[in-house]
Coordinates of C-alpha atoms in Angstrom, one line a residue:
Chain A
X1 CA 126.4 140.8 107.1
X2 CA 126.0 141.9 111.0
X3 CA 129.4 142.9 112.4
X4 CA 132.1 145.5 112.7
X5 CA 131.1 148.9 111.1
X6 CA 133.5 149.8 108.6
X7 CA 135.9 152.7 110.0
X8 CA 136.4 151.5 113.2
X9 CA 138.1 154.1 115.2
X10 CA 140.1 154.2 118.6
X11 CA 137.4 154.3 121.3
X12 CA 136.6 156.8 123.6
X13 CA 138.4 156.1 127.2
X14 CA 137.2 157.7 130.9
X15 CA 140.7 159.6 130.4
X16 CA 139.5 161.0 126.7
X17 CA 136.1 161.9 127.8
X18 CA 137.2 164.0 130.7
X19 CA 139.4 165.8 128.8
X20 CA 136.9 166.4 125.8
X21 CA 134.6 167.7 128.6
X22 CA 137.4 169.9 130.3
X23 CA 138.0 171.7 127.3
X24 CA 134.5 172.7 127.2
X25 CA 134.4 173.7 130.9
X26 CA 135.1 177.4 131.7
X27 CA 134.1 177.3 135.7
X28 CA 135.5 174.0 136.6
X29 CA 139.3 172.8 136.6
X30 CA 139.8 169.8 134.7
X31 CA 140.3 167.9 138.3
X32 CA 136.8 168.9 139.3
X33 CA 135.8 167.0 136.0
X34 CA 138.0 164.1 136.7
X35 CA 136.3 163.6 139.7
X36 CA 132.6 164.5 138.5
X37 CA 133.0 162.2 135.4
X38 CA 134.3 159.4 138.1
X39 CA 131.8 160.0 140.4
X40 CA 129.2 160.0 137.9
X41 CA 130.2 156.5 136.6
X42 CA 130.5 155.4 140.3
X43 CA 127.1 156.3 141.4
X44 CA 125.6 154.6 137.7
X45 CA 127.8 151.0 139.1
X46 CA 126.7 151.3 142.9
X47 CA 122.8 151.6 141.5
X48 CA 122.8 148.7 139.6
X49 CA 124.9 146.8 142.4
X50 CA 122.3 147.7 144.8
X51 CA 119.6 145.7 142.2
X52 CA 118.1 149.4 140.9
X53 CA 117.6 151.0 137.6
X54 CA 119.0 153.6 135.8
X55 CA 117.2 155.8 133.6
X56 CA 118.6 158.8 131.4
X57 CA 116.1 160.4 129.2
X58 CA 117.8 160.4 125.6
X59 CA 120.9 158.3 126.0
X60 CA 119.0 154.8 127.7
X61 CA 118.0 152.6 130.5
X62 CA 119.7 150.1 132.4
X63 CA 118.3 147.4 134.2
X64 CA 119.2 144.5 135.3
X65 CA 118.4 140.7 133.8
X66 CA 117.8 137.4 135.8
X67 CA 119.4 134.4 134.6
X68 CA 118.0 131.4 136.0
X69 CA 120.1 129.0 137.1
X70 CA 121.4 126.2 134.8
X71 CA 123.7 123.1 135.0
X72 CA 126.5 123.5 133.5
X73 CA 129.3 121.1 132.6
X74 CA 133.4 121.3 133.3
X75 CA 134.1 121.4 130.0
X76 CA 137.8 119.3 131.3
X77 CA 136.2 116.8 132.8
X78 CA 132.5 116.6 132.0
X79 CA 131.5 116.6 135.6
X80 CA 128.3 118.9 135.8
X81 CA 128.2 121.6 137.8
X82 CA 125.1 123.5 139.3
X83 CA 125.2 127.1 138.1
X84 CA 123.0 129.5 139.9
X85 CA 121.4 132.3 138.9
X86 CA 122.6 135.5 138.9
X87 CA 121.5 138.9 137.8
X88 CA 123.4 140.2 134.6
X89 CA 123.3 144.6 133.8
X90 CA 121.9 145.0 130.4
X91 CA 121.2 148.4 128.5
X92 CA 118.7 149.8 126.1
X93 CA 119.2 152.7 123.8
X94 CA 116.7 155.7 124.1
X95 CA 114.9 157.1 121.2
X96 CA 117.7 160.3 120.8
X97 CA 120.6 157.8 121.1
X98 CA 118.8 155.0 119.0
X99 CA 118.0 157.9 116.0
X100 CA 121.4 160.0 116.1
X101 CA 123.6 156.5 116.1
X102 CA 121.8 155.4 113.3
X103 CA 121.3 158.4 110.9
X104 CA 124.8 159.0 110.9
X105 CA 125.0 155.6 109.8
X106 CA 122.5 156.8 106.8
X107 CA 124.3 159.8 106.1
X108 CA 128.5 157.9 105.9
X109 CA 126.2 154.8 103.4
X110 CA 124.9 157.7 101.2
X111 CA 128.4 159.2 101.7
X112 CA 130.2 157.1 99.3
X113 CA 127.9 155.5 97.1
X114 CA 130.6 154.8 94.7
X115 CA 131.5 152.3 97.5
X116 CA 130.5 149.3 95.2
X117 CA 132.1 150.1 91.9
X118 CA 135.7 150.7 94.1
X119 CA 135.0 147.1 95.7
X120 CA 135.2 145.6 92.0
X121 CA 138.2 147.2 91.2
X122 CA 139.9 146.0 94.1
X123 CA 138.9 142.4 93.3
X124 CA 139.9 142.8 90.1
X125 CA 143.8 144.2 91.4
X126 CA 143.7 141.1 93.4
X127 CA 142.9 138.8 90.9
X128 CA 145.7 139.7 88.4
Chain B
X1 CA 113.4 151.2 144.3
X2 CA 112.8 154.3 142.1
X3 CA 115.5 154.5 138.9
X4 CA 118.7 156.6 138.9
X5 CA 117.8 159.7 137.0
X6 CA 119.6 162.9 135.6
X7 CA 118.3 164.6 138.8
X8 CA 119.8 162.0 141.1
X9 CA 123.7 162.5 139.7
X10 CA 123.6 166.0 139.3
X11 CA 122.3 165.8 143.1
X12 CA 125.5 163.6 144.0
X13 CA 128.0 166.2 142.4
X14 CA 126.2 168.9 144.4
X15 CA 126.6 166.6 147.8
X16 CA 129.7 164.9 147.3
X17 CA 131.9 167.4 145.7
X18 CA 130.3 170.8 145.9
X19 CA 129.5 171.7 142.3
X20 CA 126.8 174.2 142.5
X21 CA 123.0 172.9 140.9
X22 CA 124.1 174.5 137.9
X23 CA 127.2 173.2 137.6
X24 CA 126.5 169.9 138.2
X25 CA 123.6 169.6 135.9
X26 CA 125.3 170.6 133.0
X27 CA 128.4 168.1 134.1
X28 CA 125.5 165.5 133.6
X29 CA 124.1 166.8 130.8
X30 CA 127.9 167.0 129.0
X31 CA 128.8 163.8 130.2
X32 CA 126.5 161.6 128.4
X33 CA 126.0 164.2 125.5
X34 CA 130.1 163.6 124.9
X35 CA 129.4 159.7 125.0
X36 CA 126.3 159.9 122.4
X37 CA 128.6 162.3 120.3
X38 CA 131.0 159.7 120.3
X39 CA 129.2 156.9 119.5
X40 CA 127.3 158.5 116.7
X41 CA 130.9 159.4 115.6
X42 CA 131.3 155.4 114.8
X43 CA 133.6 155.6 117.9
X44 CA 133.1 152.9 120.7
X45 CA 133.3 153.8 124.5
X46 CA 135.3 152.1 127.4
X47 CA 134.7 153.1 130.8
X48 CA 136.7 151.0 132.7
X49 CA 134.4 149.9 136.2
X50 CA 131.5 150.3 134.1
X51 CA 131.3 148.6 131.0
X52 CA 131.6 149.3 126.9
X53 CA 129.1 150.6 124.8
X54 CA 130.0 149.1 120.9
X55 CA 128.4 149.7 117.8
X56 CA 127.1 147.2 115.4
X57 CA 126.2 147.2 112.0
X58 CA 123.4 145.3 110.9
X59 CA 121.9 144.6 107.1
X60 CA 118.4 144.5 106.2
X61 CA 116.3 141.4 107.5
X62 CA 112.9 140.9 106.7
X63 CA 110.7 141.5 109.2
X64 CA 106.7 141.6 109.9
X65 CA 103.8 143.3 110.9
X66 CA 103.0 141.7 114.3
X67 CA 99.3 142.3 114.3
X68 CA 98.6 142.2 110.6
X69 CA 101.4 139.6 109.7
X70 CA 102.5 141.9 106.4
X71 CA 105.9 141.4 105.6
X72 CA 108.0 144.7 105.9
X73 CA 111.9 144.7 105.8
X74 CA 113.5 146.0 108.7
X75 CA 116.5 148.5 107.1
X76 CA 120.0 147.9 107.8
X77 CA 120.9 149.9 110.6
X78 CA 123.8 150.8 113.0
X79 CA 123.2 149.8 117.2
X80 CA 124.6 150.4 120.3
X81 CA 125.3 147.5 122.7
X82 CA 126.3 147.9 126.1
X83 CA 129.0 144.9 127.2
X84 CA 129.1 145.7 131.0
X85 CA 132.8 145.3 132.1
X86 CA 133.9 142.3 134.9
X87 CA 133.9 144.9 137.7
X88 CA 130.4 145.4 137.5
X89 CA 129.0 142.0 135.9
X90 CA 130.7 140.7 139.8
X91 CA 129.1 143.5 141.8
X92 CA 125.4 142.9 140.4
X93 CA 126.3 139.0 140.8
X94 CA 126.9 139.8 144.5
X95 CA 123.6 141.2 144.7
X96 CA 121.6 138.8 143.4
X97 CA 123.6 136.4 145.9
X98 CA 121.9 138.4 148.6
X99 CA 118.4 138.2 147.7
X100 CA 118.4 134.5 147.5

């Protein structure tokens, strides 16, 4: 049953996340974080554009894939088409981000353990 | 090429827009602290020119000891997955367009 977590909530935006870090900020203005947070995710885009790596200790490493290159078909016409490769960014959790994301996920399960029984009486309203 | 690190941005906030070293190493220590926070808060991230980081839930699978071919479960647990956004997925095309 992989999928959507229960719960799902509105997701953090650049806008959001420089304000949550503004709030926290008592030197810099909350344009000098606009611009940090943009420059930040600038440099992170240029790296991988210029075929490097990224790696921050606790959150994850990015890298970047080869795909080799493939025929492909027109899926209008059936005509095949040569595909080349390409390089594609991919991302891997670090141990910190891996273990936090996860125990939280411990921690809502164990949360509401009555979870089950209320999933029966639910079925039940449905079916009469 | 050597990777991207911590060091490196908080060096680029220091160049390009003056933060002092102190400054601009805790800008980069908040910055993905308030991302982690979020995710671990069930809450997805979008930032646009980069890409999105989701979360996935998956349910126990079994699983097995590689070198001694035991069978052990692997627990149902919550992931991140980073989608990369078009912006970028079209930049690191263009690159590999160059070395070949």
């Amino acid at each position: 049953m992989a999928g959507e977590p229960p719960g799902v909530q509105m997701a953090l935006t650049k806008s959001e996340l420089i304000e949550r870090i503004a709030a926290q900020q008592t030197q810099l203005s909350p344009r000098d974080v606009e611009l940090a947070v943009k420059t930040l995710i600038e440099e992170m885009a240029n790296a991988l554009a210029e075929g490097g790596r990224i790696e921050i200790r606790g959150f994850g490493s990015f890298s970047l894939h080869f795909r080799a290159p493939r025929v492909g078909r027109n899926p209008k016409t059936g005509a095949s088409v040569e595909l080349h490769g390409k390089y594609v960014p991919h991302f891997k959790p670090g141990k910190e981000l891996r273990e936090r994301v996860n125990q939280a996920m411990q921690t809502e399960s164990s949360a509401s353990d009555s979870e089950s029984s209320g999933d029966v009486s639910v079925a039940a309203r449905t079916g009469s | 090429m050597t990777a991207l690190t911590k060091a490196d941005l908080a060096e680029r906030l220091f160049e390009e827009l003056g933060l002092n070293k102190r400054e601009a190493k805790e800008m980069v220590e908040m910055f993905f602290e308030e991302i982690r926070r979020a995710l671990e808060d069930n809450m997805p991230v979008k930032l646009s020119g980069f890409g999105n980081f989701d979360l996935r839930d998956k349910s126990e699978r079994p699983g097995r000891n590689p070198k001694t071919g035991e069978e052990i479960p692997i627990t149902a647990r919550r992931v991140v997955t980073f989608r990369p956004g078009q912006k970028l997925k079209q930049r690191v095309e263009a690159y590999a367009g160059t070395k070949s």
